[in-house]
Structure formats: structure tokens, C-alpha cells
mmCIF file of C-alpha atoms and ligand atoms in Angstrom:
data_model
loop_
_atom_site.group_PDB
_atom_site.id
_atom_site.type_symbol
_atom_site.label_atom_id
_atom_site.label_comp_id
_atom_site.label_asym_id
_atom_site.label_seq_id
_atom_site.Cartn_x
_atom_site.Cartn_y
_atom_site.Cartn_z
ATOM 1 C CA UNK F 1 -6.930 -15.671 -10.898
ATOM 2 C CA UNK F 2 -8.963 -19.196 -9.512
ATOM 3 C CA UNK F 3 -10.867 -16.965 -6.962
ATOM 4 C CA UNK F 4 -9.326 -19.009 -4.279
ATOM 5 C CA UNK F 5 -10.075 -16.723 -1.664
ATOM 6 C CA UNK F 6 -13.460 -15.896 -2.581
ATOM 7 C CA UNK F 7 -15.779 -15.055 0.145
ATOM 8 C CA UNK F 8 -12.901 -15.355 2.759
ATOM 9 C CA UNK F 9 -12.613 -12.825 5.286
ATOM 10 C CA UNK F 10 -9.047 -11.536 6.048
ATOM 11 C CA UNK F 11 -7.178 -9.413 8.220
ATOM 12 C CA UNK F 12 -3.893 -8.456 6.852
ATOM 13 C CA UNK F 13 -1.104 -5.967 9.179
ATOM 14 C CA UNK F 14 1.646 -4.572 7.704
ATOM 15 C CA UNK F 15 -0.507 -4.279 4.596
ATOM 16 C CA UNK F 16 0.851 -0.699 3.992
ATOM 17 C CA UNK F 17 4.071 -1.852 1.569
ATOM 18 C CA UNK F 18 5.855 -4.519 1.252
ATOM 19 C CA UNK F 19 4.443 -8.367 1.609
ATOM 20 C CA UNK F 20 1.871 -7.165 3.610
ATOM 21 C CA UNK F 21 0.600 -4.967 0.528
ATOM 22 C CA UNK F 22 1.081 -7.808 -1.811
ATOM 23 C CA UNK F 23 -0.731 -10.614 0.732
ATOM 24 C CA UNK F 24 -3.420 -7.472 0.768
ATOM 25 C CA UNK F 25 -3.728 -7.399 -3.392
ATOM 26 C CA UNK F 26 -3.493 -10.933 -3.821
ATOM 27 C CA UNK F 27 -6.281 -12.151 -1.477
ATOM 28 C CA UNK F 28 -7.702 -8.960 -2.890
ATOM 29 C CA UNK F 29 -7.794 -10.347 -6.711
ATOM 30 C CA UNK F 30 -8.524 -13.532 -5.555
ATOM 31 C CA UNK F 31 -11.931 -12.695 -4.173
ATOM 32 C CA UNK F 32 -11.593 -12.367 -0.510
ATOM 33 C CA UNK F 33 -12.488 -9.144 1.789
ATOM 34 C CA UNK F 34 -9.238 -7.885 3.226
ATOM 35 C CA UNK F 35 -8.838 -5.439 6.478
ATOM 36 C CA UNK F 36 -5.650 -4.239 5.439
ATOM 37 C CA UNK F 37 -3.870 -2.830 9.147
ATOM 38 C CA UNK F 38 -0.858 -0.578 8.964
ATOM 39 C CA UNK F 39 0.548 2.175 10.725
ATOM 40 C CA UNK F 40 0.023 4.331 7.884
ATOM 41 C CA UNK F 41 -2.866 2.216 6.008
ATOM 42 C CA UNK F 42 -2.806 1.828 1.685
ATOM 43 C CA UNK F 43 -5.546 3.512 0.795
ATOM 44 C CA UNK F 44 -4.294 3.155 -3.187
ATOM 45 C CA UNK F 45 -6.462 -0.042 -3.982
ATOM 46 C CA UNK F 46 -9.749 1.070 -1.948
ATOM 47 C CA UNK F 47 -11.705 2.128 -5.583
ATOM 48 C CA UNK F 48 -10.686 -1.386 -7.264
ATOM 49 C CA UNK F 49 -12.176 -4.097 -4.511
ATOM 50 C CA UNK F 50 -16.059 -3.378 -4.928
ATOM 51 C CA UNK F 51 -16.319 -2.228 -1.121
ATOM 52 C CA UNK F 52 -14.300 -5.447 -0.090
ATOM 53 C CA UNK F 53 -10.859 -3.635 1.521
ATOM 54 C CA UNK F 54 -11.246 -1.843 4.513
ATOM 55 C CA UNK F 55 -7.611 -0.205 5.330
ATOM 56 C CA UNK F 56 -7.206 0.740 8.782
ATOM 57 C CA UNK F 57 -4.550 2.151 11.117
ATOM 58 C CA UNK F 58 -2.617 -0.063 13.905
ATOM 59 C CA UNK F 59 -0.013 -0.001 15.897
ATOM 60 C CA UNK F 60 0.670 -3.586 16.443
ATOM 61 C CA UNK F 61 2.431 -2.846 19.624
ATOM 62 C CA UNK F 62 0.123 -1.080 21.137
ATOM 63 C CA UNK F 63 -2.490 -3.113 23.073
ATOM 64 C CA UNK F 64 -5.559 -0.672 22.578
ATOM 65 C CA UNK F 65 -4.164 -0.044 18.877
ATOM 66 C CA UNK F 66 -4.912 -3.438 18.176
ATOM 67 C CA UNK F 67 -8.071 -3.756 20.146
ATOM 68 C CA UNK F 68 -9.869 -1.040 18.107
ATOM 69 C CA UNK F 69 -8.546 -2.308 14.877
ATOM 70 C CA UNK F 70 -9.718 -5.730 15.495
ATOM 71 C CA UNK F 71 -12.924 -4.441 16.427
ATOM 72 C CA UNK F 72 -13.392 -2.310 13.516
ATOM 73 C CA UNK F 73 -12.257 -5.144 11.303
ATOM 74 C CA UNK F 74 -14.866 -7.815 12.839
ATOM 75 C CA UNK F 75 -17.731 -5.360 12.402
ATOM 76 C CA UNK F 76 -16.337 -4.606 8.574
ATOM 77 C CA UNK F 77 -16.133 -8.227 7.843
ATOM 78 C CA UNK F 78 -19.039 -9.573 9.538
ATOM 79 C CA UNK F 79 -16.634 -12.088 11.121
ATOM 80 C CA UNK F 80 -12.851 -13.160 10.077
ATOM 81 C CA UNK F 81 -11.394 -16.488 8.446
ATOM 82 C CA UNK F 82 -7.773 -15.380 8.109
ATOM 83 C CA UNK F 83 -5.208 -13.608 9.716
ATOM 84 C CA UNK F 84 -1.858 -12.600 8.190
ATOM 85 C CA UNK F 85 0.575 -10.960 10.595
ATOM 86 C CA UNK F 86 3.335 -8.958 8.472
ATOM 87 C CA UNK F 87 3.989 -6.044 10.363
ATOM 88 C CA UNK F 88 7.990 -6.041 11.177
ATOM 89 C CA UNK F 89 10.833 -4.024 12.166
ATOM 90 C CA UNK F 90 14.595 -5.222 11.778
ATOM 91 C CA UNK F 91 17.625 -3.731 12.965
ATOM 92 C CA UNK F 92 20.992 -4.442 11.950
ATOM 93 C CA UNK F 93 22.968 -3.556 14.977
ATOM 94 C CA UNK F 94 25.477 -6.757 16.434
ATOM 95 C CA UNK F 95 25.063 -8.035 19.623
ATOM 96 C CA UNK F 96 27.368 -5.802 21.586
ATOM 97 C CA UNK F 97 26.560 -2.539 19.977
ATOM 98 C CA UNK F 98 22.452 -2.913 20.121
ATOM 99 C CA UNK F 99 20.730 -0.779 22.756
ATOM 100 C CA UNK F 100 18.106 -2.125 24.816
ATOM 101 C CA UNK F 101 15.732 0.382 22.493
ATOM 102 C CA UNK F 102 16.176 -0.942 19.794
ATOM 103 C CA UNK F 103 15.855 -4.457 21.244
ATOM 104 C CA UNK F 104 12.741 -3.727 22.917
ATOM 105 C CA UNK F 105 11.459 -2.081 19.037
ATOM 106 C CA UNK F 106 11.984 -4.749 17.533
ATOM 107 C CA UNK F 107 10.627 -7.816 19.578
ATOM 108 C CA UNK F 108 7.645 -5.283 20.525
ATOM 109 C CA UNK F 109 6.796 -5.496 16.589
ATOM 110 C CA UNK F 110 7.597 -8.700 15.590
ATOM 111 C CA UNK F 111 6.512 -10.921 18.508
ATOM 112 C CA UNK F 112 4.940 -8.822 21.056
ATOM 113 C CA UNK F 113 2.697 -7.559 17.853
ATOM 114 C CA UNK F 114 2.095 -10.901 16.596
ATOM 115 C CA UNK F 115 0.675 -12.432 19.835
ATOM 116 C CA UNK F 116 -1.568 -9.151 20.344
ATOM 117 C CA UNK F 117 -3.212 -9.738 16.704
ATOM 118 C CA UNK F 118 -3.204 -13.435 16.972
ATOM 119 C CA UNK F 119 -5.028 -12.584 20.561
ATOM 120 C CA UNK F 120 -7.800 -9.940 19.355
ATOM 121 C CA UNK F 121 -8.038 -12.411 16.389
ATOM 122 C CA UNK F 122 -9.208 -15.389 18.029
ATOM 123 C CA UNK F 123 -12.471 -14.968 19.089
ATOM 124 C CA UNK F 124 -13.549 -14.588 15.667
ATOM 125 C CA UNK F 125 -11.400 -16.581 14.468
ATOM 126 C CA UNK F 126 -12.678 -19.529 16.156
ATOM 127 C CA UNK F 127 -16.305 -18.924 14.901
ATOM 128 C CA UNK F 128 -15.188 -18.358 11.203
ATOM 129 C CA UNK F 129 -15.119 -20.530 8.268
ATOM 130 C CA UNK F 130 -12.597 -23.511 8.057
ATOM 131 C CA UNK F 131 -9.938 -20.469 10.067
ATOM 132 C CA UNK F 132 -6.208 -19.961 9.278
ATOM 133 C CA UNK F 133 -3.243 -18.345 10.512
ATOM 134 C CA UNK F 134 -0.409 -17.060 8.662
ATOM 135 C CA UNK F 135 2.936 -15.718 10.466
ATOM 136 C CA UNK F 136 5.594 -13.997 8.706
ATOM 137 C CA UNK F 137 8.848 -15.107 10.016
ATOM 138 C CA UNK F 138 11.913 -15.196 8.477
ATOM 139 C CA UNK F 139 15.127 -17.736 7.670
ATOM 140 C CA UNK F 140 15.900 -16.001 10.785
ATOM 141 C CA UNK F 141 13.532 -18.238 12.515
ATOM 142 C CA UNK F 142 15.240 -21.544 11.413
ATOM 143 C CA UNK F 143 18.929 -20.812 10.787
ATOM 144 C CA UNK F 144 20.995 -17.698 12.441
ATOM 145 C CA UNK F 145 20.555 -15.009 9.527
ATOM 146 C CA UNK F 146 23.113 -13.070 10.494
ATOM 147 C CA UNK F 147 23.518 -9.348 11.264
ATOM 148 C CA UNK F 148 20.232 -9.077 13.449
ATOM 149 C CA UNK F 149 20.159 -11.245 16.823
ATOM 150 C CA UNK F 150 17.208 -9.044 18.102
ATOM 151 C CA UNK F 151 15.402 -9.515 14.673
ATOM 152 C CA UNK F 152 16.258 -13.752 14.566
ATOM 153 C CA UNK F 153 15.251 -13.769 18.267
ATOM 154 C CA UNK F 154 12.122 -12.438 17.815
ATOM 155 C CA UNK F 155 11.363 -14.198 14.793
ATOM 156 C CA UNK F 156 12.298 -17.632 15.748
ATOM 157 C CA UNK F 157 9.940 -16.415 18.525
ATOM 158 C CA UNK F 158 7.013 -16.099 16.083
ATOM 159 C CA UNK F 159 7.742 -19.457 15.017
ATOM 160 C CA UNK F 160 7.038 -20.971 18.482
ATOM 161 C CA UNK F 161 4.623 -18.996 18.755
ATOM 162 C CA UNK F 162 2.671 -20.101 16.253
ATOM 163 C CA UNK F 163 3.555 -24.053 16.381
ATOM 164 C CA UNK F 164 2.247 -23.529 19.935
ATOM 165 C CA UNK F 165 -1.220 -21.858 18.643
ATOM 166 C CA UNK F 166 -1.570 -24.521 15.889
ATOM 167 C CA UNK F 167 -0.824 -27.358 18.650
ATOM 168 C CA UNK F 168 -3.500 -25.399 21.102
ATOM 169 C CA UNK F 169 -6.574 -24.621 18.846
ATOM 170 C CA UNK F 170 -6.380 -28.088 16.192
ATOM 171 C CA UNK F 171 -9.491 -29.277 17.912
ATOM 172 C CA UNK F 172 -10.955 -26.486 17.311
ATOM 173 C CA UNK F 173 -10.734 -26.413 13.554
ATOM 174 C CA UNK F 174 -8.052 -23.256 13.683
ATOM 175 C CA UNK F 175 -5.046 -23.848 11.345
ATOM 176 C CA UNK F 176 -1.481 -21.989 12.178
ATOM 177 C CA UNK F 177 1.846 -21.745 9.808
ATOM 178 C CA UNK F 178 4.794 -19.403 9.707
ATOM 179 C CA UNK F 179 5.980 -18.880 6.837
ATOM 180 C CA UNK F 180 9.756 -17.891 6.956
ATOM 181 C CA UNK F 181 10.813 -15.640 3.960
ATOM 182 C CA UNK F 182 14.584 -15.311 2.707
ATOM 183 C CA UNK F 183 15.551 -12.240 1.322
ATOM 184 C CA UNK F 184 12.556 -10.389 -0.237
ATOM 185 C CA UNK F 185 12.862 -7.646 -2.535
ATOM 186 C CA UNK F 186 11.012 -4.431 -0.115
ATOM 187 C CA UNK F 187 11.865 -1.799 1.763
ATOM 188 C CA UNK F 188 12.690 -3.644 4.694
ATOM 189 C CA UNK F 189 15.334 -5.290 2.742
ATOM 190 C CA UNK F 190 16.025 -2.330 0.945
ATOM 191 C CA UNK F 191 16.963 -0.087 4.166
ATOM 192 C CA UNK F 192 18.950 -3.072 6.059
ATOM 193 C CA UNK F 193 21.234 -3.408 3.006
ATOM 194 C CA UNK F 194 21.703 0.141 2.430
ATOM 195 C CA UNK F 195 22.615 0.834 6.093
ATOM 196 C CA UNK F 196 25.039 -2.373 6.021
ATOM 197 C CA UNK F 197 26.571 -0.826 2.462
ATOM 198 C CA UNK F 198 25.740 -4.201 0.780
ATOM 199 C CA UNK F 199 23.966 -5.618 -2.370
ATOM 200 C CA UNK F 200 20.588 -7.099 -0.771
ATOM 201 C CA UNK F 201 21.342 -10.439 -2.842
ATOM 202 C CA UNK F 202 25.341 -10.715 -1.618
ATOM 203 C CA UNK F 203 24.167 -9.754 2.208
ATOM 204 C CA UNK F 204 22.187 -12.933 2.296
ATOM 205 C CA UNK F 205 23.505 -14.422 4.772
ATOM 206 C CA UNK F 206 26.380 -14.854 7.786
ATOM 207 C CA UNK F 207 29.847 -15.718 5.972
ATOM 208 C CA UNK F 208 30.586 -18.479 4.361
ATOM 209 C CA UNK F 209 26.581 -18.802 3.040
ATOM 210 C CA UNK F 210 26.474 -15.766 0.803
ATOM 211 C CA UNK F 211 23.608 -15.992 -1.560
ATOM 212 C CA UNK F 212 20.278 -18.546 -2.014
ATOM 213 C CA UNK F 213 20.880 -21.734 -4.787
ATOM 214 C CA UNK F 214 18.241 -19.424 -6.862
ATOM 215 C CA UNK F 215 20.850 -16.390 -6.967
ATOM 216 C CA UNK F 216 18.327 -13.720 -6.214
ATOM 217 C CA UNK F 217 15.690 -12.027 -3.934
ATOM 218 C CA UNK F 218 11.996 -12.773 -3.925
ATOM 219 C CA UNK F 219 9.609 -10.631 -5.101
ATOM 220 C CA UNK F 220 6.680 -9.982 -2.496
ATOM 221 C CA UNK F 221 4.152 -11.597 -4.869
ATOM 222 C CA UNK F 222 6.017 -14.875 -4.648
ATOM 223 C CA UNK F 223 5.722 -14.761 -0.716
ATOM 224 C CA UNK F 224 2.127 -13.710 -1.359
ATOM 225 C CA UNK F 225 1.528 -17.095 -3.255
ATOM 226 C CA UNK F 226 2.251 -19.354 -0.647
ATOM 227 C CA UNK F 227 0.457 -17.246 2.017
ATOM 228 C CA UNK F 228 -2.578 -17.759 0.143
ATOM 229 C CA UNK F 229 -2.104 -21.111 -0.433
ATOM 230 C CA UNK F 230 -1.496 -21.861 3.245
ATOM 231 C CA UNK F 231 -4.925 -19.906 4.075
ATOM 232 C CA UNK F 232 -6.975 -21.480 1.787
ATOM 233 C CA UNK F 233 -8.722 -25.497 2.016
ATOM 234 C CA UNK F 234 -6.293 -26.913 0.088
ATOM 235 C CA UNK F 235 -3.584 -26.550 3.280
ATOM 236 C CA UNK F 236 -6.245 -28.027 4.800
ATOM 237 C CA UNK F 237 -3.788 -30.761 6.506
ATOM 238 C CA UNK F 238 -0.907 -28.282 6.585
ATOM 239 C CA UNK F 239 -0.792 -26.702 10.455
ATOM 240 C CA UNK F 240 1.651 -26.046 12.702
ATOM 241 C CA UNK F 241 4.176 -25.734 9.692
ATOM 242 C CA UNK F 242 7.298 -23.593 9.341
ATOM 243 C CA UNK F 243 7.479 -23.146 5.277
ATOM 244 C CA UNK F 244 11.123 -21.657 3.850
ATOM 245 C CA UNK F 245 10.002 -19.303 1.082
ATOM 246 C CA UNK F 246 13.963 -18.725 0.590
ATOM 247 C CA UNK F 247 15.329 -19.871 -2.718
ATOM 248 C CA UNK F 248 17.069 -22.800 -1.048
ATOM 249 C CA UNK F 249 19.049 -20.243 1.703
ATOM 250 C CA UNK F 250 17.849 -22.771 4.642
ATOM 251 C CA UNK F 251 18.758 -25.798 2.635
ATOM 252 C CA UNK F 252 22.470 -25.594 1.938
HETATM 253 N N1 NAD Y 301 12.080 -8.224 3.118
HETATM 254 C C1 NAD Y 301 12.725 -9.304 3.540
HETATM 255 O O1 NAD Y 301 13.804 -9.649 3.047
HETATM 256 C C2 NAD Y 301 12.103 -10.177 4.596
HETATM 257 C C3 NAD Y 301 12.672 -11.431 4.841
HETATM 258 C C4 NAD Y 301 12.120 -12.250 5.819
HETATM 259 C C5 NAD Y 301 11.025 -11.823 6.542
HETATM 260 N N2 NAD Y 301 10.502 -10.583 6.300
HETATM 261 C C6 NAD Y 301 9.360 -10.182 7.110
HETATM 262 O O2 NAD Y 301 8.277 -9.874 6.295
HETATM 263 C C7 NAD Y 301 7.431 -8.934 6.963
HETATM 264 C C8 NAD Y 301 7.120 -7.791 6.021
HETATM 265 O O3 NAD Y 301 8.349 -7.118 5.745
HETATM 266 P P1 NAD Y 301 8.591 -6.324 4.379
HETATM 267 O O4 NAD Y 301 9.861 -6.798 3.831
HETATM 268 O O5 NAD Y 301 7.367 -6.325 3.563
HETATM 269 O O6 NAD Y 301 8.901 -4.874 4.976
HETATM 270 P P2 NAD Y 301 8.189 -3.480 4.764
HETATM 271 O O7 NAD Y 301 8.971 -2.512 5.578
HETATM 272 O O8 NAD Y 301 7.975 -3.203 3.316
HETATM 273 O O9 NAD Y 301 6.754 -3.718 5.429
HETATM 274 C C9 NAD Y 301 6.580 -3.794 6.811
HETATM 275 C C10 NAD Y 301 5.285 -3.067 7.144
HETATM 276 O O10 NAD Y 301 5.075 -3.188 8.556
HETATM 277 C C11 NAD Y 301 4.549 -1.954 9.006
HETATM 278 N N3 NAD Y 301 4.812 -1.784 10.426
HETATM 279 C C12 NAD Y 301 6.006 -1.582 11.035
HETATM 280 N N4 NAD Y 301 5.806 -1.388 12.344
HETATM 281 C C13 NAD Y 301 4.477 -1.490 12.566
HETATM 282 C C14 NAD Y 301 3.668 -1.385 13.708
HETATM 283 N N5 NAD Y 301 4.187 -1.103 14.925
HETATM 284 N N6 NAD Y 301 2.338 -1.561 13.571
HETATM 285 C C15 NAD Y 301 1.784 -1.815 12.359
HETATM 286 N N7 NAD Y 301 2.498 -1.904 11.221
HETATM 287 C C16 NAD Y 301 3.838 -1.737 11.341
HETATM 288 C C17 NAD Y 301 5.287 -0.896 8.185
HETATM 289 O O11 NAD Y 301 4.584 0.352 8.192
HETATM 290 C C18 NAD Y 301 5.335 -1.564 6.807
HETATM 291 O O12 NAD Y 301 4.221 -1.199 6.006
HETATM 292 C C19 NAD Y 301 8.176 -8.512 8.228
HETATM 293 O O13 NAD Y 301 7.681 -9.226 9.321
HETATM 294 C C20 NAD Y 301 9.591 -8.929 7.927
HETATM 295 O O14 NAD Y 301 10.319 -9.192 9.098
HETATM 296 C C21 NAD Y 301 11.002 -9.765 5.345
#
């Protein structure tokens, strides 16, 4: 590893499986110290980071959740650089079968949670070292995905969200970018495929765009890599950006 990261200080949610876990492990091996947030924290890679991971429970929908996490994270890190939101829900339901539940689950995690971590965040944020933002959308956020309006709505949400955040704190020296994953090879993926009975490669998609040019899913480490890329100084003229990590599904 180049040590990238080294000395940065991260917060990483949904850090409990997933690309959350890998963003965690990367920065991780890379050198940085990483508050890894989850609603049932990783405590599997504590004895390997020399005192640098701190994993802590959130509820990214919960407003005091987040408060006390943030705060616990701040005093860990002595500060914060980074931010990483990855905590998401999906649900598969169509249009006219989805409850307002599940509606409300899903936006609550994906967006609602987003702006409350981006919020708690920012104070530090805006004092740290050369500071970054990275969102985890989706393809959802630039095309219509398919199979989850709830899920696309709230993620082309987090896109906006963060274009607006990256337009609002520039002259402040805070950088923003969503990066907007295809299909990714976790256990989000893994659980919408098996309840929709289909392959998680051939459910890629609404019909007629069936699988990415690069005929498979990503692995989490290969969302990972660009994450870390777009929160370290060489992205240093990158903001505001929406970045397909998608094996070509947004291009065709
Ligand atoms: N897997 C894919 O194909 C794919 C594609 C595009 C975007 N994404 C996005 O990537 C992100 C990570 O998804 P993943 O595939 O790693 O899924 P995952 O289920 O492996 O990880 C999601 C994590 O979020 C956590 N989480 C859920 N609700 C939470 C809450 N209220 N508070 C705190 N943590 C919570 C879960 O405990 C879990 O550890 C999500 O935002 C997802 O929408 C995934």
C-alpha cells in the first residue's frame, strides 16, 4: 500500500459489512485513523490498526444516534478530515405495492442519514486538514435502476445533496463527491436478488439493459479504491462530482 491516507482522520458509517467495511480496511491499510459507525459496529480488525480504529454504534437515522457518535468520533480522532457515508437500506417493492414504511425506511437511511452525518460532520470538518466528503449513491442516482423507486429517489437525493454541499462549502476548502456504485458484490445485493429470485449480475438493471459492458459485479474493494482516491490530495480539483463505479451500466 502507498500510505495514501496516512495521518488522515476518517469517519466511516455503514462500516459494519459491506463497502463500508472495505472503505474501513482500506483507509485502514493505508495509514489513516478510521471511526468505523454501524448499527452493529466490526469489531474484527480493532487488534490489527495500532489503536487507529475506533468502531462505534449509530443509528444514522436517529438524530441523537448520530450526535453521540460524532462526538465520540471527534474526541477519538482529535479532529476529522474525511467522511464516508455508506450506511443504506434498499427495498425492492414497485411503486404501487410499497408501503409508506418502507418508504419512510428507506429515505430515513439513505438521505435523511446522510444529511445528519454530513451535519454533525461539519464542524470538524471545516477545521480539518485539506477535508473531503464521500457519498455512496448508486446508478440509481443517475439512471432509473429499476425495481426500487424509494431506493433511486433517495439516492439521486444524496446526489443533490452532496453537489449542493460541495457548491456551499468550496470556499471553505471542503471537497464533496458521490460516488454512485453499480451492482456490488454484498449483502445488500445479495438479499435484493434473492428476494427478486434473480442472479445479482442478470438483475442489473430495468429491461432491455440487463448486465454492465464488464459482465459482472464489483467487489467492495474496487468501490473502496476510488473512495480513497476521491478523499485523498490527489482529487484535490475533483468536487462536486458524481463518479459511476458501474462497469459501464450508466454508459450504454
Ligand atoms: N451492493 C450494491 O450493489 C450497491 C450498489 C449501489 C450502491 N450501494 C450502496 O452502498 C452502500 C453500502 O451498501 P452495501 O452493499 O455495502 O450493503 P451492506 O448491507 O453490506 O452494508 C450496509 C451497512 O449499512 C448499515 N446500516 C443500515 N442501516 C443503518 C442505520 N440506520 N444506521 C447505521 N448503519 C446502518 C448496515 O448495518 C450495513 O453494515 C449503501 O448505501 C448502498 O445503497 C450498494
Amino acid at each position: 500500500m502507498s500510505g495514501e491516507a496516512r495521518g488522515r482522520r476518517v469517519v466511516v458509517t455503514g462500516a459494519g459489512s459491506g463497502i463500508g467495511r472495505a472503505v474501513a480496511a482500506r483507509l485502514l491499510d493505508e495509514g489513516a485513523s478510521v471511526v468505523a459507525m454501524d448499527l452493529a459496529p466490526d469489531h474484527s480488525a480493532a487488534g490489527d490498526a495500532d489503536g487507529r480504529l475506533l468502531p462505534v454504534r449509530c443509528d444514522v437515522r436517529d438524530e441523537s444516534s448520530v450526535s453521540a457518535a460524532f462526538d465520540t468520533a471527534s474526541e477519538f480522532l482529535g479532529g476529522m478530515d474525511g467522511l464516508v457515508t455508506c450506511a443504506g437500506v434498499t427495498d425492492g417493492s414497485p411503486t404501487a405495492e410499497m408501503t409508506l414504511q418502507s418508504w419512510e425506511t428507506v429515505l430515513g437511511v439513505n438521505l435523511t442519514g446522510t444529511f445528519l452525518c454530513v451535519r454533525a460532520a461539519l464542524p470538524s470538518l471545516l477545521d480539518g486538514e485539506d477535508p473531503a466528503v464521500v457519498t455512496v449513491g448508486s446508478v440509481g442516482s443517475l439512471v432509473a435502476a429499476g425495481r426500487s423507486p424509494a431506493y433511486d429517489a433517495s439516492k439521486g437525493g444524496v446526489l443533490a445533496l452532496t453537489r449542493g454541499l460541495a457548491a456551499e462549502y468550496a470556499d471553505r476548502g471542503l471537497r464533496a463527491n458521490c460516488v454512485c456504485p453499480g451492482l456490488v458484490d454484498t449483502g445488500l445485493a445479495g438479499n435484493s436478488s434473492a428476494r427478486a429470485g434473480l442472479d445479482p449480475v442478470a438483475r442489473s438493471g430495468v429491461p432491455g439493459r440487463v448486465v454492465p459492458p464488464i459482465r459482472r459485479a464489483a467487489a467492495p474493494t474496487e468501490i473502496a479504491d476510488v473512495v480513497t482516491f476521491l478523499l485523498s490530495s490527489r482529487a484535490s480539483f475533483v468536487t462536486g462530482a458524481a463518479y459511476p463505479v458501474d462497469g459501464g451500466y450508466s454508459a450504454v
